[in-house]
Amino acid sequence: MSQVPSVRERRTVGLLKRLRLSRAVVNVILGLVAVFWLVPTISLLVISLRPESLFGESGWWTVFTAPSQLTWGNYTTIFSQGFAAGGVLDSLTTSLEITIPVTILVALISSLAAYSLVFGSWRGRDWIFLVIVGLMVVPLQVALIPVVQLYREMGNLFGLNPYGTIPGVIIFHVAFGLPFGIFLMRNFLTGIPKDLLEAGRIEGAGEWKIFYSIVLPLALPAIASLAIFQFIWVWNDLLVALVFLGGNVHTPLTIFLYDQTRSLAANYWIVSTGAVVSIFVPLIVFFSFQRYFVRGVLAGAVK
Amino acid sequence: MSSVTLRELTKQYAGNAGLSLDSVSLDVAHGEFICLVGPSGCGKTTALRMIAGLESVTSGEIEIGDRVVNDLAPRDRDIALVFQSYALYPHMTVFGNMSFGLKIRKVPKDEIKAAVTDAARILDLEQYLDRKPAQLSGGQRQRVALGRAIVRNPAAFLMDEPLSNLDAKLRVQTRAEIARLHHRLGATMIYVTHDQVEAMTMADRIAVINLGKLEQVGSPRELYLRPANQFVAGFIGSPSMNFVPMHVESIDGGIRVVSAGGDMDVNLDDVESAMIHRAGVSDVVLGVRPEHLDHRPRSGRGLQLSASVDVIEFLGNDEHVHLSSGSHELVAIVDARTPLTIGDTLTLSASSEAIHLFHPETGVALK
Amino acid sequence: MLVFPFFVTFIGLMVAVLTERIRWATAFKAIIVMPIVFSTTASALVWRTIFDLDPHIGVVNAIEQTVSDWFSTPGAYPLNSSTGETVASLATFNAKGGPGGTLVSSSAVQPGGTVMMGLTRISSVTLQTLGAKTPVAPHEMAAGIAGLVWNDFSTSQPSNTTSIVSDEHGLPNLRLSLVSSKGSSVASTVTDASGDFSFSHVAPGSYHVQILASNFQIAFVGTFWLGSPSLTPVSSLNQTAQSLLSVPLIDLAMIISYIWIWAGFAMVLIGAGLAALNREVLEAAEIDGANEWQTLRRVTIPMLAPVLTVVFVTMVINVLKVFDIILNMAPGSSQGPATTLALTIYNDGFTGGIHSGLASAVAVILFLLVVPAMLWNLKKIKG
C-alpha cells in the first residue's frame, strides 16, 4: 500500500506542484483580506481602551508603539452608573430580557410547528408551509405601522396595550422569527427517517413521547442553530426596539448606542466602549457555537 | 393464540386510481413463519404496514389473535416491526434502543434489564449494549433491530426486508439466524421480501403478491412444483422458468403442441392432453424450468427441442446456457463438464412431469 | 444599489475559492464571518470612526494623509489657498517666481559671495511655531556661498523692504537648492532658526539660490467620506451623465462597510456549495486540459450558479431592508443621498410629525419589491 501511491494521491501531488507558486500569492492576498477585516474590530477595541483625552490627539494605531496608553478607564466610567436606568448595565439587562424569551419561544414554537408540518397528516400543511416560506422574505418594516395600530386597538378593546412595553417587543420579534424558525426546523426534520417515528409508535410511544424523546434529541443541532441565530438577530435589533421602546426608560443596548451617537456626537470613546460591550455577548455565542452558526447560515440562506 | 388473519384487505391511496392492495385474504397460524414476496411496488410492504397499524385500512379486516385491530393504534396491537432501515434511535445506546418500548409500557427496571440482557445474549450483542448505533457494523445494527422486537415478546413479529441492507455473505448468515430464532421463540412471523431465495429458504409458507393481488399461497415446495399461474412460476426459481408460446394441433384423433418456428414439439401424455381439452384452447404457453432441461435426446413422452448456444455462463459445478430456438430464447442448466462452444446446436429434452402449461390469456395453470 | 449584492457575491466567491488553498482556513473563515454577529449599530459606529474626517481618528484619512505626505511633503509655509495666494506673490527682495512654484534669487552669486532673499506675508503664527529668530546678515566664506532668507516685513518700518530690521524674523526650515547657470541643482540645504544657510565647497561659477516649491505645499486635509461629495468617474462627460455616474462618497463608504458585514455570509454559503460539488467533475475538467482559471470560470461557477443566485437575491433583499447602518453611520445631514426605503418608513412614520399614511405607502412599495424574491423562493421549494 505505502509504496504505491493511489491514483488520487498522485493527482493531488501533481496539483500541489503546479500550485506552489500561486499558493504563496494566495496566502498573501488572504492575509491582506484578513487584516482588512480585522482592522475595524481592533480599532473599536483599542479606542475603548484608550483614555478619552487621547482620542482626538492621536490615532488609535499609535497604541502599537505606545502600549502604555491602554487603560480600563472608559469601562470604569460607563459601568460606574451601575444598573440605573439609562446606563450600560441597565441596557444590557434589558437586551437580555428581550432576547432570551424570544429565543426560547421561537425555538419551542418552531419545533412544534415543524413537527406537525413534517410528521402530521392533516390537510393543507403543504400550503401552510408555502405561506410560511413566502412570509420569510417580507421585511419587518412593512409590518411596523399595522402592528403599532393593532397594539393600540388592543389597548382600546382590552385595556392592554403592549406598545412601549418589553412584551410588546417580544411578541413582534417572535412573530417575525417564526417563519424562518419553522422553515429551518422543517427542513431539518424532513431529514429524520419516518421509520424512527413509526418504530416509536409501534413500541407504544404517544405523540408527546415521540416528540420529546425521539425527535427533539435528534433535532438538537438544528435547534441550536436556530437559537443562536435568533439570539443574535434580536440582540442586534435596533429598528423594532426604536419603534416600540423608543421613549422607554429601559432600552436595549442598541438604543443606548444610538442615543449616545445622537446626543454626544463627538464622544466616540464612550460609544466605542458601549459598542464593545454590545458585541461581546454575540461574539461569545459565535465562538462557542461556530459550527451551529455556520449550519444556520446554510439552512437559512433565503432569509 | 397469536394468529393473524387478513380478510379481503384492500388499500387505496388518496389520489391514486388503482388499488395498492386488492382484497387480500390470508390466514397466518400461530407460530407460523410466512413470507410475503413479490416484485417491488407490489403491495407487500403496504400489507405489512397495515397489519402494523401504520397505514389505514380502506376496506377489509385485520385480526390479530381473534381481535379485529382495524381501528387500534400500533401500540395496542401487540406487534413488533423490524424495519428495512432498522430505524434505530441514533441518540440512544443499544440498551436504550432495546428497552425503549418496555420503558414506555412502564415495565419495572429489573425486568427490563433481564429482558434486554436475555435478548442480547441470544443475539450475541452483550458487549455492545453501551454503544450507539453509529458505532456498530451493519450486521450488529440489524441484530439490535431484531433485539428490540424480541424484548417486547409480541404476539407477532413483522419484518420488512430486514436483510436487504446487508452484504451477500452476511445475508446468508443472518437468514439462518432468523430461521433459528423462529424455531427458538416459536413466534408468529410475517416477513416481507422481494428475494424469492430468502422466502424459499426461511418460510413455512409463502404468499406471492403481484400488483396488489395475492397470486398464490403455499409451502415453498408447492409453489415450486405446482405454481398456480405463469407469474408465480416465473417468480419462484432461479433462473426463471422458460416460457414458450405453442400452438395446439390435432393429429390422428390426439393432439400435439408445436412452437411457432416448429423447432420444438411436445409429445403430450394423457393427463396433459386432457388439460388442454378441458381448457378448450388452441394456443398454450409452455413452461419448463432451466434445471429440468436435459442435454440428452429422449424418446417417448415429453418435450424435445433443438437450439443453438448463444452465451455460456460458467458457475463452477454447472453452466447456465442461453440458447435460441427459432425466435425463442431459453436458458438451460447443464453439467459444467459438458463440452460446449458458442454456436453449437444442442438437443434438449424434458420429461412430461417437468412441463407446465398455462392459459395463453389468463396465465392460469391448466389443470 | 445592485452594486453591493454583486460585489458581495463576487468577493464571497473569490474568498471561498481561495480559502481552499490555505492551511489557516478555519481562522480565516472565523475572521471573515465574525462581523455578521455584530449589531449593525456597532458596525456602523466602527465604520464611522474609520471614515472620520480627522486623520487623528479616521484610519482611512490617516492613510490618505500618509500617502499624500509621501508624494508631496507638506511645507512649513503652506499657502493660504482660500485667498488665492501664489508663491510669486510672497517675493519682496531679491527674489522672483521660478519654474514649478519655486522662488529664485534675482541676482547671481559666485563662490565667496552672499545672497539675501526677502519674503513677506508669512503669518506670525507660523513663525512662532517654527521658533524663528532675528535674522543675522550672512558672513562671506571661502569657496562657499552663504545667505539668509527672512521675512522682510517689519512692523516698525513697514516701508523698508531692502535691509534687515531688528523686529524682523529669519525663515527657518526652508528647503533650498543651489542652481548652476546651466539650470541644474548642484547642492541643497535647509535654513536654520535665524534663516541663515550656507553651501560649502562650491565649484567656481555663477549660481542662483532656489527656494523649493515643497516649502509652500498645502497640508493634506481629510476626505469627507461621510458627506455628499461625489466620486465622479470621468470629468469630460456632460453634466447629466456625470450626475448619473457619480457616487456619493457616503454610499461608497456604506457599501464598503456592508461588504465587510456580509462577505462572510456569502463565503460560508458559497464555500458549502463548493464542498458539495462533485470533485470528479473538476478533475475531469483538469484531465481535459483546463487550467485553474478555466476550470473556475467554465465549470465551477456554472455549477455554483444556484448558490450564487441565492446569495445575490438574499443580498438584494438585505439592501432593501438596510436601516440601522445608515441611521448610525451617516450624520443627519448626509442621510439624504443615503436614504433607503426602510429608513424612510421609520423617519416618516415614527419620528417628528408622524405621517403614518406616507410611511404605509412606502411600506407597500417595499413589500411589492420583495414579491419577486418571494415567488422565486416558493418556486425553488416547490420545484
PDB file of C-alpha atoms in Angstrom, chain A residues 1 9 13 40-41 44 72 109 117 155 177 179 184 225 227 237-238 271 288:
ATOM      1  CA  MET A   1       0.000   0.000   0.000  1.00  0.00           C
ATOM      2  CA  GLU A   9      -2.683  10.771  -4.113  1.00  0.00           C
ATOM      3  CA  VAL A  13       0.713  15.733  -5.620  1.00  0.00           C
ATOM      4  CA  PRO A  40     -12.423  47.732  12.279  1.00  0.00           C
ATOM      5  CA  THR A  41     -12.840  45.373  15.209  1.00  0.00           C
ATOM      6  CA  LEU A  44     -13.076  49.624  18.186  1.00  0.00           C
ATOM      7  CA  TRP A  72      -9.731  50.406  31.695  1.00  0.00           C
ATOM      8  CA  ILE A 109     -42.907  27.048  18.798  1.00  0.00           C
ATOM      9  CA  LEU A 117     -45.854  20.084   9.376  1.00  0.00           C
ATOM     10  CA  GLY A 155     -55.340  48.832  24.298  1.00  0.00           C
ATOM     11  CA  GLY A 177     -38.770  34.935  13.930  1.00  0.00           C
ATOM     12  CA  PRO A 179     -41.324  31.838   9.598  1.00  0.00           C
ATOM     13  CA  LEU A 184     -35.286  25.787   9.268  1.00  0.00           C
ATOM     14  CA  SER A 225     -28.538  26.853  15.072  1.00  0.00           C
ATOM     15  CA  ALA A 227     -31.487  29.653  18.793  1.00  0.00           C
ATOM     16  CA  ASP A 237     -32.057  44.748  16.523  1.00  0.00           C
ATOM     17  CA  LEU A 238     -32.329  48.493  16.589  1.00  0.00           C
ATOM     18  CA  VAL A 271     -19.792  54.922  22.150  1.00  0.00           C
ATOM     19  CA  SER A 288     -18.639  28.841  21.297  1.00  0.00           C
TER      20      SER A 288
END
